[in-house]
CSV table of C-alpha atoms in Angstrom, one decimal:
chain,number,residue,atom,x,y,z
A,1,ASP,CA,-73.1,37.2,-34.2
A,2,ILE,CA,-72.1,36.9,-37.7
A,3,GLN,CA,-75.6,36.3,-40.0
A,4,MET,CA,-75.5,34.0,-42.9
A,5,THR,CA,-78.3,34.8,-45.5
A,6,GLN,CA,-78.4,32.6,-48.5
A,7,SER,CA,-80.8,32.7,-51.7
A,8,PRO,CA,-82.6,31.4,-53.2
A,9,SER,CA,-84.6,29.7,-50.1
A,10,SER,CA,-85.5,27.1,-52.6
A,11,LEU,CA,-85.3,26.5,-56.7
A,12,SER,CA,-86.6,24.4,-59.3
A,13,ALA,CA,-84.3,22.9,-61.9
A,14,SER,CA,-83.9,20.1,-64.4
A,15,VAL,CA,-81.2,17.3,-64.5
A,16,GLY,CA,-78.4,19.1,-66.6
A,17,ASP,CA,-78.8,22.4,-65.6
A,18,ARG,CA,-76.5,24.9,-64.2
A,19,VAL,CA,-77.2,25.6,-60.9
A,20,THR,CA,-76.1,28.8,-58.7
A,21,ILE,CA,-76.5,29.2,-54.7
A,22,THR,CA,-75.5,32.8,-53.1
A,23,CYS,CA,-74.7,33.3,-49.5
A,24,ARG,CA,-74.1,36.6,-48.2
A,25,ALA,CA,-72.2,37.5,-45.0
A,26,SER,CA,-73.4,40.0,-42.4
A,27,GLN,CA,-69.5,41.2,-42.3
A,28,SER,CA,-66.6,40.3,-44.2
A,29,ILE,CA,-65.1,36.8,-43.5
A,30,SER,CA,-62.7,36.6,-45.9
A,31,THR,CA,-62.4,33.3,-47.4
A,32,TYR,CA,-63.8,31.4,-44.4
A,33,LEU,CA,-66.9,29.4,-45.8
A,34,ASN,CA,-67.9,25.8,-45.8
A,35,TRP,CA,-71.0,24.5,-48.1
A,36,TYR,CA,-72.8,21.2,-47.0
A,37,GLN,CA,-75.3,19.3,-48.7
A,38,GLN,CA,-78.0,17.6,-46.9
A,39,LYS,CA,-80.5,14.8,-48.0
A,40,PRO,CA,-83.6,14.0,-46.3
A,41,GLY,CA,-83.0,12.4,-43.3
A,42,LYS,CA,-79.7,12.3,-43.6
A,43,ALA,CA,-77.0,14.8,-41.7
A,44,PRO,CA,-75.2,17.2,-43.9
A,45,LYS,CA,-72.0,16.6,-45.7
A,46,VAL,CA,-69.0,19.2,-46.7
A,47,LEU,CA,-68.7,19.8,-50.3
A,48,ILE,CA,-66.7,23.3,-49.9
A,49,TYR,CA,-64.6,24.4,-47.3
A,50,ALA,CA,-62.3,27.6,-47.5
A,51,ALA,CA,-64.9,29.1,-49.9
A,52,SER,CA,-63.3,27.2,-52.9
A,53,SER,CA,-61.3,23.8,-51.7
A,54,LEU,CA,-63.4,20.8,-52.9
A,55,GLN,CA,-63.6,18.1,-50.0
A,56,SER,CA,-62.3,14.8,-51.0
A,57,GLY,CA,-64.3,12.5,-53.1
A,58,VAL,CA,-66.9,15.3,-53.8
A,59,PRO,CA,-67.7,15.3,-57.8
A,60,SER,CA,-65.9,18.1,-59.7
A,61,ARG,CA,-69.2,19.6,-60.7
A,62,PHE,CA,-69.3,21.5,-57.5
A,63,SER,CA,-67.6,24.4,-57.0
A,64,GLY,CA,-67.4,27.6,-54.7
A,65,SER,CA,-66.3,30.9,-55.2
A,66,GLY,CA,-66.0,34.5,-53.5
A,67,SER,CA,-64.7,36.4,-50.6
A,68,GLY,CA,-65.4,39.1,-48.1
A,69,THR,CA,-69.2,38.9,-47.7
A,70,ASP,CA,-70.2,37.3,-51.2
A,71,PHE,CA,-70.1,33.3,-52.2
A,72,THR,CA,-71.7,31.3,-54.7
A,73,LEU,CA,-71.9,27.5,-54.6
A,74,THR,CA,-72.5,26.4,-58.2
A,75,ILE,CA,-73.5,22.8,-59.8
A,76,SER,CA,-72.2,22.8,-63.3
A,77,SER,CA,-73.9,20.3,-64.6
A,78,LEU,CA,-77.1,18.9,-62.0
A,79,GLN,CA,-77.1,15.5,-61.4
A,80,PRO,CA,-80.6,13.1,-59.9
A,81,GLU,CA,-78.4,12.8,-56.5
A,82,ASP,CA,-78.2,16.4,-56.3
A,83,PHE,CA,-81.4,17.2,-55.5
A,84,ALA,CA,-80.9,18.1,-52.1
A,85,THR,CA,-80.8,20.9,-49.6
A,86,TYR,CA,-77.5,23.4,-49.4
A,87,PHE,CA,-76.3,25.2,-46.3
A,88,CYS,CA,-73.4,27.7,-46.3
A,89,GLN,CA,-71.4,28.0,-43.2
A,90,GLN,CA,-68.6,30.6,-41.5
A,91,SER,CA,-65.5,29.3,-39.8
A,92,TYR,CA,-64.4,32.9,-39.8
A,93,SER,CA,-65.7,33.3,-36.3
A,94,THR,CA,-65.6,30.6,-33.7
A,95,LEU,CA,-69.1,31.5,-32.9
A,96,TRP,CA,-69.9,29.2,-35.9
A,97,THR,CA,-73.4,30.2,-37.8
A,98,PHE,CA,-75.0,28.6,-40.8
A,99,GLY,CA,-77.6,30.0,-43.4
A,100,GLN,CA,-80.8,29.0,-43.5
A,101,GLY,CA,-80.6,26.7,-46.4
A,102,THR,CA,-81.2,26.6,-50.1
A,103,LYS,CA,-83.9,23.4,-51.3
A,104,VAL,CA,-83.2,22.1,-55.0
A,105,GLU,CA,-86.2,20.5,-56.4
A,106,MET,CA,-86.9,18.7,-59.6
A,107,LYS,CA,-88.8,20.8,-61.9
B,1,GLN,CA,-62.2,6.0,-40.9
B,2,ILE,CA,-64.0,8.5,-38.1
B,3,THR,CA,-67.3,7.7,-36.6
B,4,LEU,CA,-70.0,9.3,-34.5
B,5,LYS,CA,-73.0,8.4,-32.9
B,6,GLU,CA,-75.2,9.9,-30.8
B,7,SER,CA,-77.0,8.5,-27.9
B,8,GLY,CA,-79.6,9.8,-25.6
B,9,PRO,CA,-83.5,10.2,-25.0
B,10,THR,CA,-85.8,10.5,-27.3
B,11,LEU,CA,-88.5,12.6,-25.6
B,12,VAL,CA,-87.5,14.8,-22.6
B,13,LYS,CA,-90.5,16.6,-20.8
B,14,PRO,CA,-90.6,20.7,-20.4
B,15,THR,CA,-87.9,22.2,-17.7
B,16,GLN,CA,-86.0,18.7,-17.6
B,17,THR,CA,-81.9,18.8,-18.4
B,18,LEU,CA,-80.9,16.9,-21.6
B,19,THR,CA,-78.2,14.8,-21.7
B,20,LEU,CA,-76.6,13.4,-24.9
B,21,THR,CA,-73.6,11.3,-25.5
B,22,CYS,CA,-71.5,11.4,-28.6
B,23,THR,CA,-69.3,8.1,-28.6
B,24,PHE,CA,-66.4,8.1,-31.4
B,25,SER,CA,-63.8,6.1,-33.0
B,26,GLY,CA,-60.8,7.0,-35.5
B,27,PHE,CA,-59.2,9.8,-33.6
B,28,SER,CA,-58.2,10.7,-30.2
B,29,LEU,CA,-60.0,14.2,-28.9
B,30,SER,CA,-56.1,14.3,-26.6
B,31,THR,CA,-54.3,15.3,-30.1
B,32,SER,CA,-53.3,18.6,-30.6
B,33,GLY,CA,-56.0,21.0,-33.0
B,34,VAL,CA,-59.1,18.3,-32.6
B,35,GLY,CA,-62.2,19.3,-31.9
B,36,MET,CA,-65.8,18.3,-31.3
B,37,GLY,CA,-69.1,20.1,-31.1
B,38,TRP,CA,-73.2,19.9,-31.1
B,39,ILE,CA,-75.3,21.1,-34.0
B,40,ARG,CA,-79.0,21.0,-34.1
B,41,GLN,CA,-81.7,21.1,-36.8
B,42,PRO,CA,-85.4,21.7,-35.8
B,43,PRO,CA,-88.0,19.7,-38.1
B,44,GLY,CA,-87.7,21.4,-41.4
B,45,LYS,CA,-85.3,24.3,-40.5
B,46,ALA,CA,-81.8,25.4,-40.3
B,47,LEU,CA,-78.7,24.3,-38.8
B,48,GLU,CA,-77.7,25.7,-35.1
B,49,TRP,CA,-74.2,25.2,-33.8
B,50,LEU,CA,-74.3,24.9,-30.0
B,51,ALA,CA,-71.1,24.0,-28.6
B,52,LEU,CA,-67.5,22.9,-29.3
B,53,ILE,CA,-64.8,21.3,-27.2
B,54,TYR,CA,-61.2,21.3,-28.1
B,55,TRP,CA,-58.2,18.5,-27.1
B,56,ASN,CA,-57.1,21.1,-24.8
B,57,ASP,CA,-60.6,21.4,-22.9
B,58,ALA,CA,-61.3,24.9,-24.3
B,59,LYS,CA,-64.9,25.3,-24.9
B,60,ARG,CA,-67.2,27.5,-26.8
B,61,TYR,CA,-71.1,28.4,-26.5
B,62,SER,CA,-74.0,29.5,-28.6
B,63,PRO,CA,-74.3,32.9,-27.0
B,64,SER,CA,-78.1,32.4,-27.2
B,65,LEU,CA,-77.8,29.1,-25.3
B,66,LYS,CA,-74.8,29.7,-23.0
B,67,SER,CA,-76.4,29.5,-20.0
B,68,ARG,CA,-78.1,26.6,-20.7
B,69,LEU,CA,-75.4,24.2,-21.8
B,70,THR,CA,-72.5,22.5,-20.9
B,71,ILE,CA,-70.3,20.3,-22.9
B,72,THR,CA,-67.7,17.9,-21.7
B,73,LYS,CA,-65.1,15.2,-22.8
B,74,ASP,CA,-64.0,12.1,-21.7
B,75,THR,CA,-60.9,10.7,-23.7
B,76,SER,CA,-60.5,7.8,-22.0
B,77,LYS,CA,-64.0,6.6,-23.2
B,78,ASN,CA,-63.8,8.4,-26.6
B,79,GLN,CA,-67.0,10.4,-25.4
B,80,VAL,CA,-68.2,14.1,-25.7
B,81,VAL,CA,-71.5,14.9,-23.3
B,82,LEU,CA,-73.8,17.6,-23.9
B,83,THR,CA,-76.3,18.4,-21.3
B,84,MET,CA,-79.1,21.3,-21.9
B,85,THR,CA,-81.1,22.4,-18.7
B,86,ASN,CA,-84.7,23.7,-18.7
B,87,MET,CA,-85.9,22.1,-21.8
B,88,ASP,CA,-88.5,23.6,-23.7
B,89,PRO,CA,-90.5,22.7,-26.8
B,90,VAL,CA,-88.9,25.0,-29.2
B,91,ASP,CA,-85.8,22.8,-28.4
B,92,THR,CA,-87.2,19.6,-30.2
B,93,ALA,CA,-84.6,19.2,-32.9
B,94,THR,CA,-82.3,16.4,-34.3
B,95,TYR,CA,-78.9,17.0,-32.3
B,96,TYR,CA,-75.8,16.3,-34.2
B,97,CYS,CA,-72.2,15.1,-33.3
B,98,VAL,CA,-69.7,16.6,-35.1
B,99,HIS,CA,-65.7,16.3,-35.5
B,100,MET,CA,-63.9,19.4,-36.5
B,101,GLY,CA,-61.9,19.2,-39.3
B,102,ALA,CA,-59.2,21.5,-40.4
B,103,SER,CA,-56.5,22.4,-43.1
B,104,SER,CA,-53.0,21.7,-42.7
B,105,THR,CA,-52.2,24.8,-42.0
B,106,SER,CA,-55.3,25.1,-39.4
B,107,LEU,CA,-56.2,28.5,-40.6
B,108,TYR,CA,-59.4,26.8,-41.9
B,109,ASN,CA,-62.0,24.3,-40.0
B,110,TRP,CA,-65.3,23.0,-41.0
B,111,PHE,CA,-67.4,20.2,-39.9
B,112,ASP,CA,-67.0,16.7,-40.8
B,113,PRO,CA,-67.9,14.2,-40.3
B,114,TRP,CA,-71.4,14.2,-38.6
B,115,GLY,CA,-73.0,11.7,-36.9
B,116,GLN,CA,-76.4,9.9,-37.9
B,117,GLY,CA,-78.1,12.4,-35.4
B,118,THR,CA,-80.6,11.4,-32.7
B,119,LEU,CA,-84.7,13.4,-32.8
B,120,VAL,CA,-85.5,14.9,-29.1
B,121,THR,CA,-88.7,15.5,-28.7
B,122,VAL,CA,-89.9,18.0,-26.0
B,123,SER,CA,-93.4,17.8,-24.9
B,124,SER,CA,-95.4,16.8,-21.4
C-alpha cells in the first residue's frame, strides 16, 4: 500500500490567514493526488484533483501543488466556512489510500 | 445531477454480516469508465477506502479487508451492494458510498460525489 502522511494533524488559524497543509506519499505518485474537505457531520467534498486542478465550484483561494512524493494544499485567505478537516488521497494505485487528516481550527 | 444514498442496518452484532445498499441516480453504471465504491470512517478518525466496482464488473478491494468484503452491482436497479462478514466493534464507522469521477483523459480519478453516509455500530 502507498502510505499518505499529512502534517500538521491540526492547526489554529484566524480568518484571513494563509494556511498550508502538507501531504507526503511513501513512494512517488507523480501528480495522482486529490484533496478533500470535510465539515462536521458531513461527507467529504473534493477540492483539488490531479495535485493542482481545482474542482468546479471550489473557490480560487484553494490551490494545490507538488509532484512525486510531496504535496501542498494552500488556502490563500482563510474564510469562516473553511474551518474543517482536510484529507489528501492518492489515486496512483487502484488501492486508494488517504492521509490521516488535518483539522483547521479557529484561533 | 448525481445523487447517492446508503441504506442498511444501523446496529449489527459481532460476527454478523453487514449488508449495505447504495441507490444512485444521475448516471448509469453500465457506461464505460464509471466506477462506484465504498469508504468508511470510524468516529473521529481517518477515511479508509474499502472496495470499488467498475462498469465492466471489475472489482478492487482493500488488501487488509479483502477476505471479508464483497461488492456487487445491479445496473437495472441502479444499486451497488457491499457485504462485510464477521463484523467486529472496530468496524463501527460511517460508511459512505462514492462515485468515481475521472478526467477527460481518464488518467486521473477522484471520489465525487459522496453519499450522506450511514453510521453502523457493532455491538452486542
